[in-house]
């Protein structure tokens, strides 16, 4: 029996490649960077299944180049790099990896919040550059998390996990989303606010919404102007949810106190970008889910999705479930 052909765009962690190789004819891009677009288009033409990363653009051009393609599986939760409508029109299910990275990403979000609010970057730079002098009662004073007000923009799985952590800091928790969530209010003690009211009331704002046409540059100059001058902003959703130029200006002029970013626009952020040099901006390179255990689970879930689809079964974690409707 002829095995289905699978293209893997970059080596995932664990033993996923070997597992796929035992049930498919798998070929993996050997480079340690994102697969070049020209190579991707050249190799996908004979693939039945595609195991991809969020750095790969899955669009109509690629789908047109892959007449045999019957399944796409991405090692990520977000699929904003995938044209879901085009895949659905071709009846191609798209797999993703929800749930397994929720708690790990929430840990990262809280780490960013603490680091930004308590000015860890500035403190570390003082140590490294020899500026650490005698104790100063006004030296590097930051802002408390405990007994403060936290605003969560997007109360999904990760937002709920962040709220559970915030309760341990005795934080008053506000949230905003398209539809009110009474169950979360009862379970977590969160209070619903409009987007504008949340920005105005919060000491710390965490952005966890998905990227779509309605959230593109949601945090713009007007939104930043609504925040307190002592407020901290954390973005762990997608870089394009935030207007980078507006953030640079707000931080430089101290119209907000600090920012912690796991995602940026552009990404990767070039070292000469003005955001990088701002002392009140703490940036890490999209490492929200970067633990050995979580990345391995993500890789395994992506393989599970792909093998199910290639075997004629429904993907257990499908980003476009409408593809299965008759």
PDB file of C-alpha atoms in Angstrom:
ATOM      1  CA  UNK A   1       0.000   0.000   0.000  1.00  0.00           C
ATOM      2  CA  UNK A   2       1.319   3.447  -0.895  1.00  0.00           C
ATOM      3  CA  UNK A   3       1.887   5.608   2.157  1.00  0.00           C
ATOM      4  CA  UNK A   4       0.648   9.223   2.165  1.00  0.00           C
ATOM      5  CA  UNK A   5       3.349  11.803   1.590  1.00  0.00           C
ATOM      6  CA  UNK A   6       3.871  14.372   4.349  1.00  0.00           C
ATOM      7  CA  UNK A   7       5.874  17.582   4.250  1.00  0.00           C
ATOM      8  CA  UNK A   8       7.248  18.812   7.613  1.00  0.00           C
ATOM      9  CA  UNK A   9       8.384  22.424   7.378  1.00  0.00           C
ATOM     10  CA  UNK A  10      10.731  22.382  10.394  1.00  0.00           C
ATOM     11  CA  UNK A  11      11.876  19.800  12.945  1.00  0.00           C
ATOM     12  CA  UNK A  12       9.451  19.636  15.876  1.00  0.00           C
ATOM     13  CA  UNK A  13      10.559  18.538  19.355  1.00  0.00           C
ATOM     14  CA  UNK A  14      10.364  14.973  20.633  1.00  0.00           C
ATOM     15  CA  UNK A  15      10.041  11.911  18.437  1.00  0.00           C
ATOM     16  CA  UNK A  16       7.276  13.229  16.173  1.00  0.00           C
ATOM     17  CA  UNK A  17       9.296  12.920  12.968  1.00  0.00           C
ATOM     18  CA  UNK A  18       9.992   9.267  13.681  1.00  0.00           C
ATOM     19  CA  UNK A  19       6.331   8.633  14.554  1.00  0.00           C
ATOM     20  CA  UNK A  20       5.150  10.246  11.329  1.00  0.00           C
ATOM     21  CA  UNK A  21       7.807   8.372   9.386  1.00  0.00           C
ATOM     22  CA  UNK A  22       6.452   5.033  10.551  1.00  0.00           C
ATOM     23  CA  UNK A  23       3.004   5.726   9.079  1.00  0.00           C
ATOM     24  CA  UNK A  24       3.727   8.094   6.199  1.00  0.00           C
ATOM     25  CA  UNK A  25       6.363   8.915   3.661  1.00  0.00           C
ATOM     26  CA  UNK A  26       7.622  11.977   5.501  1.00  0.00           C
ATOM     27  CA  UNK A  27      10.090  14.579   4.266  1.00  0.00           C
ATOM     28  CA  UNK A  28      11.345  17.330   6.559  1.00  0.00           C
ATOM     29  CA  UNK A  29      13.014  20.605   5.678  1.00  0.00           C
ATOM     30  CA  UNK A  30      16.580  20.167   7.034  1.00  0.00           C
ATOM     31  CA  UNK A  31      17.260  23.824   7.848  1.00  0.00           C
ATOM     32  CA  UNK A  32      17.117  25.352  11.322  1.00  0.00           C
ATOM     33  CA  UNK A  33      15.192  28.410  10.108  1.00  0.00           C
ATOM     34  CA  UNK A  34      11.733  28.817   8.603  1.00  0.00           C
ATOM     35  CA  UNK A  35      11.399  26.962   5.330  1.00  0.00           C
ATOM     36  CA  UNK A  36      11.942  29.407   2.446  1.00  0.00           C
ATOM     37  CA  UNK A  37       8.754  30.164   0.540  1.00  0.00           C
ATOM     38  CA  UNK A  38      10.209  28.971  -2.774  1.00  0.00           C
ATOM     39  CA  UNK A  39      11.160  25.623  -1.223  1.00  0.00           C
ATOM     40  CA  UNK A  40       7.784  25.288   0.449  1.00  0.00           C
ATOM     41  CA  UNK A  41       5.962  25.791  -2.843  1.00  0.00           C
ATOM     42  CA  UNK A  42       8.291  23.373  -4.615  1.00  0.00           C
ATOM     43  CA  UNK A  43       7.969  20.601  -2.042  1.00  0.00           C
ATOM     44  CA  UNK A  44       4.261  20.854  -1.224  1.00  0.00           C
ATOM     45  CA  UNK A  45       3.209  20.003  -4.789  1.00  0.00           C
ATOM     46  CA  UNK A  46       3.359  16.252  -4.090  1.00  0.00           C
ATOM     47  CA  UNK A  47       2.259  16.316  -0.446  1.00  0.00           C
ATOM     48  CA  UNK A  48      -0.899  14.679   0.865  1.00  0.00           C
ATOM     49  CA  UNK A  49      -0.390  16.196   4.296  1.00  0.00           C
ATOM     50  CA  UNK A  50       1.362  19.324   5.566  1.00  0.00           C
ATOM     51  CA  UNK A  51       2.839  19.611   9.070  1.00  0.00           C
ATOM     52  CA  UNK A  52       3.562  23.333   9.426  1.00  0.00           C
ATOM     53  CA  UNK A  53       4.552  26.107  11.795  1.00  0.00           C
ATOM     54  CA  UNK A  54       3.117  29.582  12.409  1.00  0.00           C
ATOM     55  CA  UNK A  55       5.994  31.017  10.332  1.00  0.00           C
ATOM     56  CA  UNK A  56       4.574  29.353   7.193  1.00  0.00           C
ATOM     57  CA  UNK A  57       2.024  31.204   5.075  1.00  0.00           C
ATOM     58  CA  UNK A  58      -0.758  28.801   4.091  1.00  0.00           C
ATOM     59  CA  UNK A  59      -2.715  30.668   1.440  1.00  0.00           C
ATOM     60  CA  UNK A  60      -4.393  30.183  -1.931  1.00  0.00           C
ATOM     61  CA  UNK A  61      -1.080  30.277  -3.759  1.00  0.00           C
ATOM     62  CA  UNK A  62       0.217  27.355  -1.722  1.00  0.00           C
ATOM     63  CA  UNK A  63      -3.039  25.426  -1.941  1.00  0.00           C
ATOM     64  CA  UNK A  64      -3.097  25.857  -5.722  1.00  0.00           C
ATOM     65  CA  UNK A  65       0.425  24.426  -5.830  1.00  0.00           C
ATOM     66  CA  UNK A  66      -0.649  21.355  -3.821  1.00  0.00           C
ATOM     67  CA  UNK A  67      -3.371  19.481  -5.733  1.00  0.00           C
ATOM     68  CA  UNK A  68      -2.966  16.351  -3.601  1.00  0.00           C
ATOM     69  CA  UNK A  69      -3.161  18.108  -0.242  1.00  0.00           C
ATOM     70  CA  UNK A  70      -5.901  16.710   2.012  1.00  0.00           C
ATOM     71  CA  UNK A  71      -4.823  17.912   5.465  1.00  0.00           C
ATOM     72  CA  UNK A  72      -2.898  20.743   7.119  1.00  0.00           C
ATOM     73  CA  UNK A  73      -1.763  20.489  10.727  1.00  0.00           C
ATOM     74  CA  UNK A  74      -0.076  23.368  12.518  1.00  0.00           C
ATOM     75  CA  UNK A  75       2.019  23.174  15.680  1.00  0.00           C
ATOM     76  CA  UNK A  76       0.351  26.212  17.250  1.00  0.00           C
ATOM     77  CA  UNK A  77      -2.975  27.325  18.652  1.00  0.00           C
ATOM     78  CA  UNK A  78      -3.344  30.425  16.506  1.00  0.00           C
ATOM     79  CA  UNK A  79      -3.895  29.978  12.782  1.00  0.00           C
ATOM     80  CA  UNK A  80      -3.852  33.577  11.569  1.00  0.00           C
ATOM     81  CA  UNK A  81      -1.128  32.558   9.084  1.00  0.00           C
ATOM     82  CA  UNK A  82      -3.577  30.108   7.499  1.00  0.00           C
ATOM     83  CA  UNK A  83      -6.325  31.097   5.077  1.00  0.00           C
ATOM     84  CA  UNK A  84      -9.030  29.017   6.731  1.00  0.00           C
ATOM     85  CA  UNK A  85     -11.660  30.066   4.220  1.00  0.00           C
ATOM     86  CA  UNK A  86      -9.529  28.874   1.307  1.00  0.00           C
ATOM     87  CA  UNK A  87      -8.790  25.581   3.056  1.00  0.00           C
ATOM     88  CA  UNK A  88     -12.447  25.017   3.870  1.00  0.00           C
ATOM     89  CA  UNK A  89     -13.451  25.770   0.277  1.00  0.00           C
ATOM     90  CA  UNK A  90     -11.104  22.951  -0.784  1.00  0.00           C
ATOM     91  CA  UNK A  91     -12.422  20.713   2.039  1.00  0.00           C
ATOM     92  CA  UNK A  92      -9.007  20.623   3.699  1.00  0.00           C
ATOM     93  CA  UNK A  93      -9.182  20.363   7.505  1.00  0.00           C
ATOM     94  CA  UNK A  94      -6.696  22.484   9.447  1.00  0.00           C
ATOM     95  CA  UNK A  95      -5.417  21.149  12.746  1.00  0.00           C
ATOM     96  CA  UNK A  96      -4.102  23.223  15.645  1.00  0.00           C
ATOM     97  CA  UNK A  97      -3.048  22.633  19.260  1.00  0.00           C
ATOM     98  CA  UNK A  98      -5.352  24.226  21.849  1.00  0.00           C
ATOM     99  CA  UNK A  99      -5.358  23.476  25.592  1.00  0.00           C
ATOM    100  CA  UNK A 100      -1.850  22.027  25.964  1.00  0.00           C
ATOM    101  CA  UNK A 101      -0.092  25.407  26.147  1.00  0.00           C
ATOM    102  CA  UNK A 102      -2.629  27.296  28.266  1.00  0.00           C
ATOM    103  CA  UNK A 103      -0.961  27.045  31.662  1.00  0.00           C
ATOM    104  CA  UNK A 104       2.579  27.490  30.353  1.00  0.00           C
ATOM    105  CA  UNK A 105       1.619  30.630  28.447  1.00  0.00           C
ATOM    106  CA  UNK A 106      -0.203  32.002  31.486  1.00  0.00           C
ATOM    107  CA  UNK A 107       3.014  31.546  33.490  1.00  0.00           C
ATOM    108  CA  UNK A 108       4.876  33.564  30.847  1.00  0.00           C
ATOM    109  CA  UNK A 109       2.240  36.302  30.886  1.00  0.00           C
ATOM    110  CA  UNK A 110       2.540  36.706  34.629  1.00  0.00           C
ATOM    111  CA  UNK A 111       6.311  36.715  34.369  1.00  0.00           C
ATOM    112  CA  UNK A 112       6.132  39.537  31.835  1.00  0.00           C
ATOM    113  CA  UNK A 113       3.769  41.471  34.067  1.00  0.00           C
ATOM    114  CA  UNK A 114       6.032  41.196  37.095  1.00  0.00           C
ATOM    115  CA  UNK A 115       9.171  42.012  35.088  1.00  0.00           C
ATOM    116  CA  UNK A 116       7.661  45.104  33.469  1.00  0.00           C
ATOM    117  CA  UNK A 117       5.859  46.480  36.526  1.00  0.00           C
ATOM    118  CA  UNK A 118       8.848  45.961  38.828  1.00  0.00           C
ATOM    119  CA  UNK A 119      11.394  47.305  36.299  1.00  0.00           C
ATOM    120  CA  UNK A 120      13.517  44.155  36.113  1.00  0.00           C
ATOM    121  CA  UNK A 121      15.152  45.170  32.837  1.00  0.00           C
ATOM    122  CA  UNK A 122      16.432  48.451  34.237  1.00  0.00           C
ATOM    123  CA  UNK A 123      17.662  46.751  37.375  1.00  0.00           C
ATOM    124  CA  UNK A 124      19.536  44.073  35.454  1.00  0.00           C
ATOM    125  CA  UNK A 125      21.107  46.664  33.154  1.00  0.00           C
ATOM    126  CA  UNK A 126      22.314  48.626  36.181  1.00  0.00           C
ATOM    127  CA  UNK A 127      24.005  45.492  37.529  1.00  0.00           C
ATOM    128  CA  UNK A 128      25.570  44.499  34.211  1.00  0.00           C
ATOM    129  CA  UNK A 129      26.797  48.019  33.392  1.00  0.00           C
ATOM    130  CA  UNK A 130      28.186  48.776  36.847  1.00  0.00           C
ATOM    131  CA  UNK A 131      25.623  51.383  37.884  1.00  0.00           C
ATOM    132  CA  UNK A 132      24.499  49.531  41.004  1.00  0.00           C
ATOM    133  CA  UNK A 133      25.346  51.926  43.807  1.00  0.00           C
ATOM    134  CA  UNK A 134      24.294  52.255  47.408  1.00  0.00           C
ATOM    135  CA  UNK A 135      20.696  51.603  48.400  1.00  0.00           C
ATOM    136  CA  UNK A 136      18.402  54.423  47.276  1.00  0.00           C
ATOM    137  CA  UNK A 137      14.896  54.860  48.749  1.00  0.00           C
ATOM    138  CA  UNK A 138      13.706  56.087  45.340  1.00  0.00           C
ATOM    139  CA  UNK A 139      15.800  53.708  43.256  1.00  0.00           C
ATOM    140  CA  UNK A 140      13.896  51.729  40.603  1.00  0.00           C
ATOM    141  CA  UNK A 141      10.574  51.968  42.405  1.00  0.00           C
ATOM    142  CA  UNK A 142       7.920  50.174  40.392  1.00  0.00           C
ATOM    143  CA  UNK A 143       4.270  49.271  40.805  1.00  0.00           C
ATOM    144  CA  UNK A 144       2.611  46.621  42.950  1.00  0.00           C
ATOM    145  CA  UNK A 145       0.661  43.691  41.586  1.00  0.00           C
ATOM    146  CA  UNK A 146      -0.964  42.722  44.863  1.00  0.00           C
ATOM    147  CA  UNK A 147      -4.140  44.633  45.682  1.00  0.00           C
ATOM    148  CA  UNK A 148      -4.116  46.320  42.260  1.00  0.00           C
ATOM    149  CA  UNK A 149      -6.610  46.166  39.391  1.00  0.00           C
ATOM    150  CA  UNK A 150      -5.922  43.842  36.457  1.00  0.00           C
ATOM    151  CA  UNK A 151      -7.720  44.201  33.118  1.00  0.00           C
ATOM    152  CA  UNK A 152      -7.798  41.179  30.800  1.00  0.00           C
ATOM    153  CA  UNK A 153      -8.624  41.827  27.150  1.00  0.00           C
ATOM    154  CA  UNK A 154      -9.914  38.471  25.869  1.00  0.00           C
ATOM    155  CA  UNK A 155     -11.032  35.994  28.525  1.00  0.00           C
ATOM    156  CA  UNK A 156     -10.390  32.706  26.737  1.00  0.00           C
ATOM    157  CA  UNK A 157      -8.471  29.705  28.056  1.00  0.00           C
ATOM    158  CA  UNK A 158      -5.281  31.655  28.712  1.00  0.00           C
ATOM    159  CA  UNK A 159      -7.169  34.638  30.108  1.00  0.00           C
ATOM    160  CA  UNK A 160      -8.915  32.387  32.612  1.00  0.00           C
ATOM    161  CA  UNK A 161      -5.585  30.827  33.613  1.00  0.00           C
ATOM    162  CA  UNK A 162      -4.120  34.303  34.138  1.00  0.00           C
ATOM    163  CA  UNK A 163      -7.119  35.235  36.286  1.00  0.00           C
ATOM    164  CA  UNK A 164      -6.543  32.194  38.502  1.00  0.00           C
ATOM    165  CA  UNK A 165      -2.973  33.349  39.070  1.00  0.00           C
ATOM    166  CA  UNK A 166      -4.045  36.931  39.702  1.00  0.00           C
ATOM    167  CA  UNK A 167      -6.401  35.826  42.466  1.00  0.00           C
ATOM    168  CA  UNK A 168      -3.338  34.725  44.447  1.00  0.00           C
ATOM    169  CA  UNK A 169      -2.112  38.324  44.318  1.00  0.00           C
ATOM    170  CA  UNK A 170      -5.464  39.589  45.626  1.00  0.00           C
ATOM    171  CA  UNK A 171      -5.966  41.510  42.391  1.00  0.00           C
ATOM    172  CA  UNK A 172      -9.299  42.979  41.456  1.00  0.00           C
ATOM    173  CA  UNK A 173      -9.948  41.524  38.013  1.00  0.00           C
ATOM    174  CA  UNK A 174     -11.777  43.117  35.101  1.00  0.00           C
ATOM    175  CA  UNK A 175     -12.327  41.577  31.678  1.00  0.00           C
ATOM    176  CA  UNK A 176     -13.721  42.519  28.307  1.00  0.00           C
ATOM    177  CA  UNK A 177     -14.765  40.342  25.382  1.00  0.00           C
ATOM    178  CA  UNK A 178     -17.409  40.311  22.679  1.00  0.00           C
ATOM    179  CA  UNK A 179     -19.961  38.531  24.856  1.00  0.00           C
ATOM    180  CA  UNK A 180     -20.275  38.657  28.614  1.00  0.00           C
ATOM    181  CA  UNK A 181     -19.311  35.445  30.455  1.00  0.00           C
ATOM    182  CA  UNK A 182     -21.458  34.993  33.596  1.00  0.00           C
ATOM    183  CA  UNK A 183     -19.935  31.551  34.276  1.00  0.00           C
ATOM    184  CA  UNK A 184     -16.430  33.030  34.421  1.00  0.00           C
ATOM    185  CA  UNK A 185     -17.680  35.840  36.638  1.00  0.00           C
ATOM    186  CA  UNK A 186     -19.022  33.309  39.131  1.00  0.00           C
ATOM    187  CA  UNK A 187     -16.020  31.000  38.950  1.00  0.00           C
ATOM    188  CA  UNK A 188     -13.193  33.536  38.904  1.00  0.00           C
ATOM    189  CA  UNK A 189     -14.671  36.669  40.455  1.00  0.00           C
ATOM    190  CA  UNK A 190     -13.965  38.749  37.360  1.00  0.00           C
ATOM    191  CA  UNK A 191     -16.020  41.832  36.532  1.00  0.00           C
ATOM    192  CA  UNK A 192     -17.165  42.713  33.012  1.00  0.00           C
ATOM    193  CA  UNK A 193     -16.316  46.118  31.594  1.00  0.00           C
ATOM    194  CA  UNK A 194     -16.459  47.739  28.206  1.00  0.00           C
ATOM    195  CA  UNK A 195     -13.095  47.948  26.493  1.00  0.00           C
ATOM    196  CA  UNK A 196     -12.827  51.678  27.170  1.00  0.00           C
ATOM    197  CA  UNK A 197     -13.796  51.360  30.849  1.00  0.00           C
ATOM    198  CA  UNK A 198     -11.352  48.510  31.393  1.00  0.00           C
ATOM    199  CA  UNK A 199      -8.457  50.575  30.039  1.00  0.00           C
ATOM    200  CA  UNK A 200      -9.339  53.518  32.267  1.00  0.00           C
ATOM    201  CA  UNK A 201      -9.767  51.513  35.491  1.00  0.00           C
ATOM    202  CA  UNK A 202      -6.891  49.026  35.244  1.00  0.00           C
ATOM    203  CA  UNK A 203      -3.463  49.345  36.843  1.00  0.00           C
ATOM    204  CA  UNK A 204      -2.261  46.563  34.570  1.00  0.00           C
ATOM    205  CA  UNK A 205      -3.691  45.529  31.182  1.00  0.00           C
ATOM    206  CA  UNK A 206      -3.029  42.125  29.620  1.00  0.00           C
ATOM    207  CA  UNK A 207      -3.964  41.578  25.967  1.00  0.00           C
ATOM    208  CA  UNK A 208      -4.886  37.984  25.102  1.00  0.00           C
ATOM    209  CA  UNK A 209      -7.392  38.381  22.295  1.00  0.00           C
ATOM    210  CA  UNK A 210      -7.103  36.552  18.983  1.00  0.00           C
ATOM    211  CA  UNK A 211      -6.016  38.445  15.869  1.00  0.00           C
ATOM    212  CA  UNK A 212      -8.752  39.224  13.361  1.00  0.00           C
ATOM    213  CA  UNK A 213     -10.053  42.191  11.409  1.00  0.00           C
ATOM    214  CA  UNK A 214     -11.756  43.543  14.517  1.00  0.00           C
ATOM    215  CA  UNK A 215      -8.694  43.332  16.769  1.00  0.00           C
ATOM    216  CA  UNK A 216      -5.992  44.460  14.341  1.00  0.00           C
ATOM    217  CA  UNK A 217      -4.279  47.394  16.090  1.00  0.00           C
ATOM    218  CA  UNK A 218      -6.928  47.311  18.799  1.00  0.00           C
ATOM    219  CA  UNK A 219      -4.392  48.851  21.167  1.00  0.00           C
ATOM    220  CA  UNK A 220      -3.757  52.062  19.247  1.00  0.00           C
ATOM    221  CA  UNK A 221      -2.958  55.609  20.281  1.00  0.00           C
ATOM    222  CA  UNK A 222      -6.508  56.277  21.468  1.00  0.00           C
ATOM    223  CA  UNK A 223      -6.534  53.109  23.579  1.00  0.00           C
ATOM    224  CA  UNK A 224      -3.163  53.901  25.139  1.00  0.00           C
ATOM    225  CA  UNK A 225      -4.367  57.428  25.941  1.00  0.00           C
ATOM    226  CA  UNK A 226      -7.217  55.939  28.002  1.00  0.00           C
ATOM    227  CA  UNK A 227      -4.788  54.053  30.259  1.00  0.00           C
ATOM    228  CA  UNK A 228      -3.365  55.379  33.506  1.00  0.00           C
ATOM    229  CA  UNK A 229       0.097  56.962  33.290  1.00  0.00           C
ATOM    230  CA  UNK A 230       1.175  54.421  35.929  1.00  0.00           C
ATOM    231  CA  UNK A 231      -0.247  51.447  34.018  1.00  0.00           C
ATOM    232  CA  UNK A 232       1.584  48.392  32.689  1.00  0.00           C
ATOM    233  CA  UNK A 233       0.649  46.833  29.337  1.00  0.00           C
ATOM    234  CA  UNK A 234       1.372  43.183  28.487  1.00  0.00           C
ATOM    235  CA  UNK A 235       0.777  41.695  25.044  1.00  0.00           C
ATOM    236  CA  UNK A 236       0.930  37.924  24.600  1.00  0.00           C
ATOM    237  CA  UNK A 237      -1.593  37.556  21.771  1.00  0.00           C
ATOM    238  CA  UNK A 238      -0.223  38.648  18.385  1.00  0.00           C
ATOM    239  CA  UNK A 239       1.995  41.605  17.600  1.00  0.00           C
ATOM    240  CA  UNK A 240      -0.468  43.130  15.141  1.00  0.00           C
ATOM    241  CA  UNK A 241      -3.066  43.609  17.893  1.00  0.00           C
ATOM    242  CA  UNK A 242      -0.917  46.503  19.063  1.00  0.00           C
ATOM    243  CA  UNK A 243       0.075  49.660  17.160  1.00  0.00           C
ATOM    244  CA  UNK A 244       3.851  49.563  17.628  1.00  0.00           C
ATOM    245  CA  UNK A 245       4.487  53.194  16.715  1.00  0.00           C
ATOM    246  CA  UNK A 246       1.831  54.361  19.159  1.00  0.00           C
ATOM    247  CA  UNK A 247       3.356  52.208  21.907  1.00  0.00           C
ATOM    248  CA  UNK A 248       6.834  53.623  21.285  1.00  0.00           C
ATOM    249  CA  UNK A 249       5.475  57.134  21.677  1.00  0.00           C
ATOM    250  CA  UNK A 250       3.435  56.313  24.785  1.00  0.00           C
ATOM    251  CA  UNK A 251       6.396  54.660  26.521  1.00  0.00           C
ATOM    252  CA  UNK A 252       8.912  57.310  25.497  1.00  0.00           C
ATOM    253  CA  UNK A 253       6.654  60.080  26.772  1.00  0.00           C
ATOM    254  CA  UNK A 254       5.780  58.075  29.912  1.00  0.00           C
ATOM    255  CA  UNK A 255       2.080  58.219  29.107  1.00  0.00           C
ATOM    256  CA  UNK A 256       2.032  54.639  30.335  1.00  0.00           C
ATOM    257  CA  UNK A 257       4.612  53.302  32.771  1.00  0.00           C
ATOM    258  CA  UNK A 258       5.855  50.094  31.184  1.00  0.00           C
ATOM    259  CA  UNK A 259       5.201  47.283  28.731  1.00  0.00           C
ATOM    260  CA  UNK A 260       5.989  43.572  28.615  1.00  0.00           C
ATOM    261  CA  UNK A 261       5.850  41.913  25.189  1.00  0.00           C
ATOM    262  CA  UNK A 262       6.080  38.293  24.117  1.00  0.00           C
ATOM    263  CA  UNK A 263       4.946  39.183  20.588  1.00  0.00           C
ATOM    264  CA  UNK A 264       5.842  42.165  18.428  1.00  0.00           C
ATOM    265  CA  UNK A 265       5.114  43.795  15.099  1.00  0.00           C
ATOM    266  CA  UNK A 266       7.382  43.336  13.235  1.00  0.00           C
ATOM    267  CA  UNK A 267       8.446  39.904  14.422  1.00  0.00           C
ATOM    268  CA  UNK A 268      11.268  39.265  14.900  1.00  0.00           C
ATOM    269  CA  UNK A 269      11.907  42.744  16.217  1.00  0.00           C
ATOM    270  CA  UNK A 270      15.162  44.148  14.792  1.00  0.00           C
ATOM    271  CA  UNK A 271      17.618  45.271  17.502  1.00  0.00           C
ATOM    272  CA  UNK A 272      17.777  48.799  16.063  1.00  0.00           C
ATOM    273  CA  UNK A 273      14.012  49.296  16.472  1.00  0.00           C
ATOM    274  CA  UNK A 274      13.226  52.167  18.893  1.00  0.00           C
ATOM    275  CA  UNK A 275      11.065  49.896  21.029  1.00  0.00           C
ATOM    276  CA  UNK A 276      14.089  47.743  21.875  1.00  0.00           C
ATOM    277  CA  UNK A 277      16.057  50.647  23.327  1.00  0.00           C
ATOM    278  CA  UNK A 278      13.302  51.881  25.626  1.00  0.00           C
ATOM    279  CA  UNK A 279      14.219  51.025  29.238  1.00  0.00           C
ATOM    280  CA  UNK A 280      10.576  50.637  30.252  1.00  0.00           C
ATOM    281  CA  UNK A 281       9.858  47.959  27.640  1.00  0.00           C
ATOM    282  CA  UNK A 282      10.607  44.323  28.493  1.00  0.00           C
ATOM    283  CA  UNK A 283      10.622  42.134  25.362  1.00  0.00           C
ATOM    284  CA  UNK A 284      11.083  38.373  25.004  1.00  0.00           C
ATOM    285  CA  UNK A 285      11.124  36.567  21.625  1.00  0.00           C
ATOM    286  CA  UNK A 286       7.718  34.835  21.464  1.00  0.00           C
ATOM    287  CA  UNK A 287       8.481  32.214  24.117  1.00  0.00           C
ATOM    288  CA  UNK A 288       5.035  31.971  25.698  1.00  0.00           C
ATOM    289  CA  UNK A 289       4.787  28.191  25.258  1.00  0.00           C
ATOM    290  CA  UNK A 290       8.522  27.484  25.311  1.00  0.00           C
ATOM    291  CA  UNK A 291       8.982  24.707  27.809  1.00  0.00           C
ATOM    292  CA  UNK A 292      10.191  21.236  26.900  1.00  0.00           C
ATOM    293  CA  UNK A 293       6.994  19.567  28.086  1.00  0.00           C
ATOM    294  CA  UNK A 294       4.567  21.964  26.415  1.00  0.00           C
ATOM    295  CA  UNK A 295       6.315  22.182  23.052  1.00  0.00           C
ATOM    296  CA  UNK A 296       6.558  18.376  22.955  1.00  0.00           C
ATOM    297  CA  UNK A 297       2.839  18.061  23.680  1.00  0.00           C
ATOM    298  CA  UNK A 298       2.087  20.604  20.945  1.00  0.00           C
ATOM    299  CA  UNK A 299       4.187  18.639  18.464  1.00  0.00           C
ATOM    300  CA  UNK A 300       2.449  15.401  19.369  1.00  0.00           C
ATOM    301  CA  UNK A 301      -1.010  16.947  19.082  1.00  0.00           C
ATOM    302  CA  UNK A 302      -0.185  18.314  15.635  1.00  0.00           C
ATOM    303  CA  UNK A 303       0.937  14.848  14.546  1.00  0.00           C
ATOM    304  CA  UNK A 304      -2.225  13.313  16.014  1.00  0.00           C
ATOM    305  CA  UNK A 305      -4.343  15.718  13.974  1.00  0.00           C
ATOM    306  CA  UNK A 306      -2.476  14.980  10.763  1.00  0.00           C
ATOM    307  CA  UNK A 307      -2.503  11.206  11.095  1.00  0.00           C
ATOM    308  CA  UNK A 308      -6.215  11.189  11.902  1.00  0.00           C
ATOM    309  CA  UNK A 309      -7.047  13.203   8.775  1.00  0.00           C
ATOM    310  CA  UNK A 310      -4.789  11.142   6.519  1.00  0.00           C
ATOM    311  CA  UNK A 311      -6.427   8.011   7.902  1.00  0.00           C
ATOM    312  CA  UNK A 312      -9.871   9.238   6.897  1.00  0.00           C
ATOM    313  CA  UNK A 313     -10.899  10.223  10.433  1.00  0.00           C
ATOM    314  CA  UNK A 314     -11.981  13.566  11.829  1.00  0.00           C
ATOM    315  CA  UNK A 315      -9.190  15.708  13.239  1.00  0.00           C
ATOM    316  CA  UNK A 316      -9.589  15.806  17.036  1.00  0.00           C
ATOM    317  CA  UNK A 317      -8.490  19.460  17.163  1.00  0.00           C
ATOM    318  CA  UNK A 318      -9.695  21.195  14.024  1.00  0.00           C
ATOM    319  CA  UNK A 319      -9.621  24.965  13.479  1.00  0.00           C
ATOM    320  CA  UNK A 320     -12.218  24.825  10.675  1.00  0.00           C
ATOM    321  CA  UNK A 321     -14.718  22.168  11.808  1.00  0.00           C
ATOM    322  CA  UNK A 322     -17.223  23.367   9.206  1.00  0.00           C
ATOM    323  CA  UNK A 323     -15.163  21.414   6.694  1.00  0.00           C
ATOM    324  CA  UNK A 324     -16.871  18.276   8.010  1.00  0.00           C
ATOM    325  CA  UNK A 325     -20.402  19.536   7.460  1.00  0.00           C
ATOM    326  CA  UNK A 326     -22.120  18.040   4.468  1.00  0.00           C
TER     327      UNK A 326
END
